Amino acid sequence: MLDLAEKYLRKDALPTIFCPGCGDGQILNATIKAIDDLKIRKNIASVSGIGCSGWIPVYLDMDVLHSIHGRAVAAAEGLKLSSPDKKILVFTGDGDCVGIGGNHFIHAARRNIDLTVIMVNNFIYGMTGGQKAPTTPLKAITKTSPYGNSERAFDASRLAITAGATYVARWATIYPNKLEAAIKKGIEHEGFSFIEVLSQCPVQTGKYIMNETNPWNMMNWFKENTEIKNNIGEKNSEKIRLGEFINEEEEEFSTQLAEVRRKFNENSN
Amino acid sequence: MKIAIDERYCTGCGICIEVCPKNIFKDSYMRSQQGYLMPEIKNEKNCIECNLCEKLCPEMCINVVSEEVSQV
């Protein structure tokens, strides 16, 4: 087993529940590299939601909060405010984050609370068998859209930018070095960091939407149908934009709140 | 160069076989502990330590160990 994995993974929870070739495992791979490089093992905790992505941090040998569907960001906000000196990493899926969790997501971004949200986008509700999600493309075939999806899809990164996130990046599992660098930057960034990762789900997305179940071919599809630019560009562009879209410094929520608390204490003395 | 695939965790996804620039991994009939068909390692000495197999393995079960370079 990889040396870093020996160091960071919870051996008694292995083997993983990930299907062969699942992007979730590659994202976990990039995460342990990032945590090791930053040397913050003692100062970081993870929160996850429900779905296959919810299992990513469960294999990490550190404090992990596996919360309920859509509430990963909400639980993480609470955890951050109670432990403001810790860095909080949030693993969520496309359905978990912009579906049922949509409201928590937009307000956490608006508040610019110091979290690093990694949204694993497989364009489907994978764990439950392949139902269409808010990120499923128009006309795509899924278990609940056998004649084609009649809804347009969210661009989660664009939503994060509009809601006010101060670090937004999108990568895919075919770019492990870029992904690791983005996770490091997101963790170090003092503010709401949002990293969307296009990730292959060979069993559901592959079978139904892409008609391709080989994980390497799916990863290459992510390479061929994307372009790397440093801005998110126009809606409905031909290729999906990857890259670092926003990286700004603005007042962070938990430090603001601490300041309010300090003023209150001063006043009451 | 020592390349090892941990047979406890390999799920036979084949990504290492596709990604290696020196074609070190090959399909084989060996089975992992969970019953998946595992790759076998051929021509280990051709490895250039690009570490792509380590980075892209979804189960993190590949380890590439550098050999000490002799002074002679």
Coordinates of C-alpha atoms in Angstrom, one line a residue:
Chain A
M1 CA 0.0 0.0 0.0
L2 CA 1.1 3.6 -0.7
D3 CA 3.4 4.9 2.1
L4 CA 1.2 8.0 2.6
A5 CA -1.9 5.8 2.8
E6 CA -0.2 3.7 5.6
K7 CA 0.3 6.9 7.5
Y8 CA -3.1 8.5 7.0
L9 CA -5.8 5.8 6.5
R10 CA -7.9 4.0 9.0
K11 CA -6.8 0.4 8.3
D12 CA -9.6 -1.3 10.1
A13 CA -12.2 0.5 7.8
L14 CA -10.6 -0.9 4.6
P15 CA -11.2 -2.1 2.0
T16 CA -13.2 0.9 0.7
I17 CA -16.7 0.7 -0.6
F18 CA -15.7 2.4 -3.8
C19 CA -16.5 0.6 -7.1
P20 CA -13.4 -0.3 -9.3
G21 CA -12.1 2.9 -10.9
C22 CA -14.2 5.3 -8.8
G23 CA -13.0 8.9 -8.8
D24 CA -13.7 9.1 -5.0
G25 CA -10.6 7.1 -4.3
Q26 CA -8.5 9.3 -6.5
I27 CA -9.8 12.4 -4.6
L28 CA -8.9 10.8 -1.3
N29 CA -5.5 10.1 -2.7
A30 CA -5.0 13.8 -3.6
T31 CA -6.3 14.8 -0.2
I32 CA -3.8 12.8 1.9
K33 CA -1.0 14.3 -0.2
A34 CA -2.3 17.8 0.4
I35 CA -2.7 17.2 4.2
D36 CA 0.8 15.7 4.4
D37 CA 2.4 18.5 2.5
L38 CA 0.8 21.1 4.7
K39 CA 1.6 19.2 7.8
I40 CA -1.7 20.0 9.4
R41 CA -2.8 16.5 10.5
K42 CA -3.3 17.6 14.1
N43 CA -5.2 20.7 13.1
I44 CA -7.8 19.5 10.6
A45 CA -11.2 17.8 10.9
S46 CA -13.5 16.5 8.1
V47 CA -17.2 16.6 7.6
S48 CA -19.1 14.7 4.9
G49 CA -22.7 14.2 3.7
I50 CA -24.5 11.2 2.3
G51 CA -23.6 9.5 -0.9
C52 CA -20.5 7.8 -2.1
S53 CA -18.5 11.0 -1.6
G54 CA -19.6 10.9 2.0
W55 CA -17.3 7.9 2.5
I56 CA -14.1 9.7 1.4
P57 CA -13.1 11.1 4.8
V58 CA -14.4 8.0 6.7
Y59 CA -11.1 6.3 5.7
L60 CA -9.0 9.1 7.1
D61 CA -7.5 8.5 10.5
M62 CA -8.5 11.8 12.0
D63 CA -11.7 13.5 13.4
V64 CA -14.5 12.9 10.9
L65 CA -18.2 13.9 11.1
H66 CA -20.3 11.8 8.7
S67 CA -23.5 13.9 8.8
I68 CA -27.0 13.5 7.2
H69 CA -28.0 14.2 3.6
G70 CA -27.4 17.8 2.5
R71 CA -26.2 19.0 5.9
A72 CA -22.5 18.6 5.5
V73 CA -21.9 22.3 5.1
A74 CA -24.3 23.1 8.0
A75 CA -22.6 20.7 10.4
A76 CA -19.2 22.0 9.2
E77 CA -20.3 25.6 10.0
G78 CA -21.1 24.6 13.5
L79 CA -17.9 22.7 13.9
K80 CA -15.9 25.7 12.6
L81 CA -17.5 28.1 15.0
S82 CA -16.9 25.9 18.0
S83 CA -13.3 25.2 17.0
P84 CA -12.2 28.3 15.1
D85 CA -8.5 27.4 15.2
K86 CA -9.0 24.2 13.3
K87 CA -9.2 23.9 9.5
I88 CA -12.4 22.1 8.4
L89 CA -12.5 20.0 5.2
V90 CA -16.0 19.2 3.8
F91 CA -16.6 16.3 1.3
T92 CA -20.0 16.5 -0.4
G93 CA -21.5 15.2 -3.6
D94 CA -23.3 17.1 -6.3
G95 CA -26.8 16.0 -5.0
D96 CA -25.8 16.5 -1.4
C97 CA -24.3 20.0 -2.0
V98 CA -26.5 21.8 -4.6
G99 CA -29.6 19.5 -4.3
I100 CA -30.9 19.0 -0.8
G101 CA -28.0 21.0 0.6
G102 CA -28.4 24.0 -1.7
N103 CA -29.6 26.5 0.9
H104 CA -26.8 25.7 3.4
F105 CA -24.4 26.0 0.6
I106 CA -25.4 29.4 -0.7
H107 CA -25.5 31.0 2.7
A108 CA -22.2 29.5 3.8
A109 CA -20.6 31.0 0.7
R110 CA -22.3 34.3 1.3
R111 CA -21.0 34.4 4.9
N112 CA -17.5 33.6 3.7
I113 CA -16.9 31.2 6.6
D114 CA -13.5 29.5 6.5
L115 CA -14.3 26.0 5.2
T116 CA -12.9 24.0 2.3
V117 CA -15.7 22.4 0.4
I118 CA -14.8 19.6 -2.0
M119 CA -17.8 18.8 -4.2
V120 CA -17.5 15.5 -6.0
N121 CA -19.5 15.9 -9.2
N122 CA -20.5 12.7 -10.9
F123 CA -23.6 14.4 -12.5
I124 CA -25.9 11.8 -10.8
Y125 CA -27.2 10.4 -7.5
G126 CA -24.9 7.4 -7.7
M127 CA -25.3 5.6 -4.4
T128 CA -29.0 5.2 -4.7
G129 CA -28.8 3.6 -8.2
G130 CA -28.5 6.4 -10.7
Q131 CA -31.2 9.0 -10.4
K132 CA -31.0 12.4 -12.1
A133 CA -29.4 15.2 -10.0
P134 CA -29.4 19.0 -10.3
T135 CA -26.2 18.7 -12.2
T136 CA -27.4 16.1 -14.7
P137 CA -27.1 17.6 -18.2
L138 CA -30.2 18.4 -20.2
K139 CA -31.4 15.3 -22.2
A140 CA -29.2 12.9 -20.3
I141 CA -30.6 9.4 -19.7
T142 CA -30.8 8.2 -16.1
K143 CA -32.9 5.8 -14.1
T144 CA -35.5 8.6 -13.4
S145 CA -35.1 10.2 -16.9
P146 CA -35.4 7.2 -19.3
Y147 CA -36.5 9.5 -22.1
G148 CA -34.0 12.2 -21.4
N149 CA -33.6 14.8 -18.6
S150 CA -36.1 17.7 -19.1
E151 CA -34.2 20.0 -16.6
R152 CA -31.2 22.2 -17.3
A153 CA -28.3 21.6 -14.9
F154 CA -26.7 23.9 -12.3
D155 CA -23.1 24.9 -12.8
A156 CA -22.1 24.5 -9.2
S157 CA -18.9 26.6 -9.5
R158 CA -20.8 29.4 -11.1
L159 CA -23.3 29.2 -8.3
A160 CA -20.5 29.4 -5.7
I161 CA -19.0 32.4 -7.4
T162 CA -22.4 34.2 -7.4
A163 CA -23.1 33.3 -3.8
G164 CA -19.8 35.0 -2.8
A165 CA -17.3 32.2 -2.3
T166 CA -13.8 33.7 -2.2
Y167 CA -11.8 30.7 -3.6
V168 CA -13.5 28.7 -6.4
A169 CA -11.7 26.1 -8.6
R170 CA -12.8 23.2 -10.7
W171 CA -10.7 20.3 -11.7
A172 CA -11.2 16.6 -12.7
T173 CA -9.7 13.3 -11.5
I174 CA -7.5 13.2 -14.7
Y175 CA -5.5 16.2 -13.2
P176 CA -4.2 14.8 -9.8
N177 CA -1.4 17.3 -9.4
K178 CA -3.7 20.3 -10.1
L179 CA -6.3 18.9 -7.7
E180 CA -3.8 18.4 -4.9
A181 CA -2.5 22.0 -5.4
A182 CA -6.1 23.3 -5.3
I183 CA -6.9 21.4 -2.1
K184 CA -3.8 22.9 -0.5
K185 CA -4.7 26.4 -1.6
G186 CA -8.3 25.9 -0.5
I187 CA -7.3 24.8 3.0
E188 CA -4.8 27.6 3.4
H189 CA -7.3 30.2 2.1
E190 CA -9.0 32.1 4.9
G191 CA -12.5 32.1 3.7
F192 CA -15.1 29.9 1.9
S193 CA -13.2 27.7 -0.6
F194 CA -15.1 25.6 -3.1
I195 CA -13.4 23.0 -5.2
E196 CA -15.6 21.1 -7.7
V197 CA -14.1 17.8 -9.0
L198 CA -15.5 16.1 -12.1
S199 CA -15.3 12.5 -11.1
Q200 CA -16.1 9.3 -12.9
C201 CA -18.8 7.0 -11.7
P202 CA -18.3 4.0 -14.0
V203 CA -21.4 2.1 -12.6
Q204 CA -24.1 4.8 -12.9
T205 CA -22.9 7.9 -14.9
G206 CA -20.8 5.7 -17.1
K207 CA -23.6 3.2 -17.9
Y208 CA -26.5 5.6 -18.3
I209 CA -25.3 9.1 -19.2
M210 CA -22.0 8.5 -21.0
N211 CA -22.5 5.0 -22.4
E212 CA -18.9 4.3 -21.4
T213 CA -18.0 2.2 -18.3
N214 CA -14.2 2.1 -18.6
P215 CA -12.9 4.4 -15.9
W216 CA -9.8 5.4 -17.8
N217 CA -12.0 6.3 -20.9
M218 CA -14.2 8.4 -18.6
M219 CA -11.2 10.2 -17.2
N220 CA -10.1 11.0 -20.7
W221 CA -13.6 12.2 -21.6
F222 CA -13.0 14.8 -18.8
K223 CA -9.8 15.8 -20.5
E224 CA -11.1 16.1 -24.0
N225 CA -14.3 17.9 -23.2
T226 CA -12.8 20.6 -20.9
E227 CA -10.5 23.5 -21.3
I228 CA -8.3 25.1 -18.6
K229 CA -8.8 28.8 -18.2
N230 CA -8.6 31.2 -15.2
N231 CA -12.2 32.4 -15.5
I232 CA -15.5 30.6 -15.6
G233 CA -16.5 32.2 -19.0
E234 CA -19.9 32.3 -20.6
K235 CA -22.8 29.9 -19.8
N236 CA -23.3 27.0 -22.2
S237 CA -19.7 27.2 -23.6
E238 CA -18.8 24.2 -25.7
K239 CA -16.3 22.8 -23.3
I240 CA -16.5 22.8 -19.5
R241 CA -14.1 25.3 -18.0
L242 CA -11.5 24.0 -15.5
G243 CA -9.1 26.1 -13.5
E244 CA -8.9 28.5 -10.6
F245 CA -11.7 31.0 -11.1
I246 CA -11.7 33.2 -8.0
N247 CA -9.1 33.8 -5.4
E248 CA -9.8 36.8 -3.2
E249 CA -9.3 38.0 0.3
E250 CA -12.3 39.3 2.2
E251 CA -13.5 39.5 5.8
E252 CA -14.0 36.0 7.1
F253 CA -17.1 35.1 9.2
S254 CA -15.7 33.3 12.3
T255 CA -13.2 36.1 12.9
Q256 CA -16.0 38.7 12.5
L257 CA -18.1 36.8 15.0
A258 CA -15.2 36.6 17.5
E259 CA -14.9 40.4 17.2
V260 CA -18.6 40.8 18.0
R261 CA -18.2 38.5 21.0
R262 CA -15.3 40.5 22.2
K263 CA -17.2 43.8 21.9
F264 CA -20.1 42.3 23.8
N265 CA -17.8 41.1 26.6
E266 CA -16.2 44.5 26.8
N267 CA -19.6 46.2 27.0
S268 CA -20.9 44.1 29.8
N269 CA -17.9 44.7 32.0
Chain B
M1 CA 13.1 0.3 -8.3
K2 CA 10.5 -1.7 -6.5
I3 CA 6.8 -1.4 -7.4
A4 CA 4.3 -3.2 -5.4
I5 CA 0.5 -3.6 -5.8
D6 CA -1.3 -4.4 -2.5
E7 CA -3.4 -7.4 -3.3
R8 CA -5.6 -6.8 -0.3
Y9 CA -7.1 -3.7 -1.9
C10 CA -6.7 -3.8 -5.7
T11 CA -10.1 -3.7 -7.5
G12 CA -8.7 -4.4 -11.0
C13 CA -9.8 -1.1 -12.4
G14 CA -7.0 -1.1 -14.9
I15 CA -6.1 2.6 -14.6
C16 CA -2.4 1.8 -13.8
I17 CA -2.1 -0.4 -16.9
E18 CA -3.5 2.5 -19.1
V19 CA -1.6 5.4 -17.5
C20 CA 2.0 4.0 -17.2
P21 CA 4.2 5.6 -19.9
K22 CA 6.6 2.6 -19.8
N23 CA 3.9 -0.1 -20.0
I24 CA 5.1 -1.8 -16.8
F25 CA 1.7 -3.1 -15.8
K26 CA 0.0 -5.8 -17.8
D27 CA -3.3 -7.6 -17.6
S28 CA -3.0 -11.0 -16.0
Y29 CA -5.0 -13.8 -14.6
M30 CA -3.8 -13.2 -11.0
R31 CA -6.7 -12.5 -8.5
S32 CA -6.6 -10.0 -5.6
Q33 CA -7.9 -11.0 -2.2
Q34 CA -11.3 -9.6 -3.1
G35 CA -11.4 -11.7 -6.3
Y36 CA -10.7 -9.0 -8.8
L37 CA -8.3 -9.6 -11.7
M38 CA -5.1 -7.8 -10.8
P39 CA -2.4 -6.4 -13.1
E40 CA 1.1 -8.0 -13.1
I41 CA 4.3 -6.0 -13.1
K42 CA 6.6 -6.6 -16.0
N43 CA 9.9 -4.7 -16.8
E44 CA 10.1 -3.0 -13.4
K45 CA 13.5 -1.8 -14.3
N46 CA 12.1 0.5 -17.0
C47 CA 10.3 2.6 -14.3
I48 CA 11.1 6.3 -14.5
E49 CA 9.4 7.1 -11.1
C50 CA 6.8 9.4 -12.7
N51 CA 4.5 8.2 -9.9
L52 CA 1.4 8.4 -12.0
C53 CA 0.3 4.9 -10.9
E54 CA 0.6 6.0 -7.3
K55 CA -1.3 9.2 -7.8
L56 CA -4.2 7.8 -9.9
C57 CA -4.8 4.4 -8.1
P58 CA -8.2 4.8 -6.5
E59 CA -7.4 2.4 -3.7
M60 CA -3.9 3.8 -3.1
C61 CA -2.5 0.3 -3.2
I62 CA 0.5 1.0 -5.5
N63 CA 3.8 2.0 -3.9
V64 CA 6.9 3.0 -5.9
V65 CA 10.1 2.7 -3.9
S66 CA 13.2 4.5 -5.2
E67 CA 16.4 2.4 -5.2
E68 CA 19.5 3.9 -3.8
V69 CA 21.8 5.1 -6.5
S70 CA 25.2 3.4 -6.0
Q71 CA 28.3 5.7 -5.9
V72 CA 30.4 3.3 -8.1

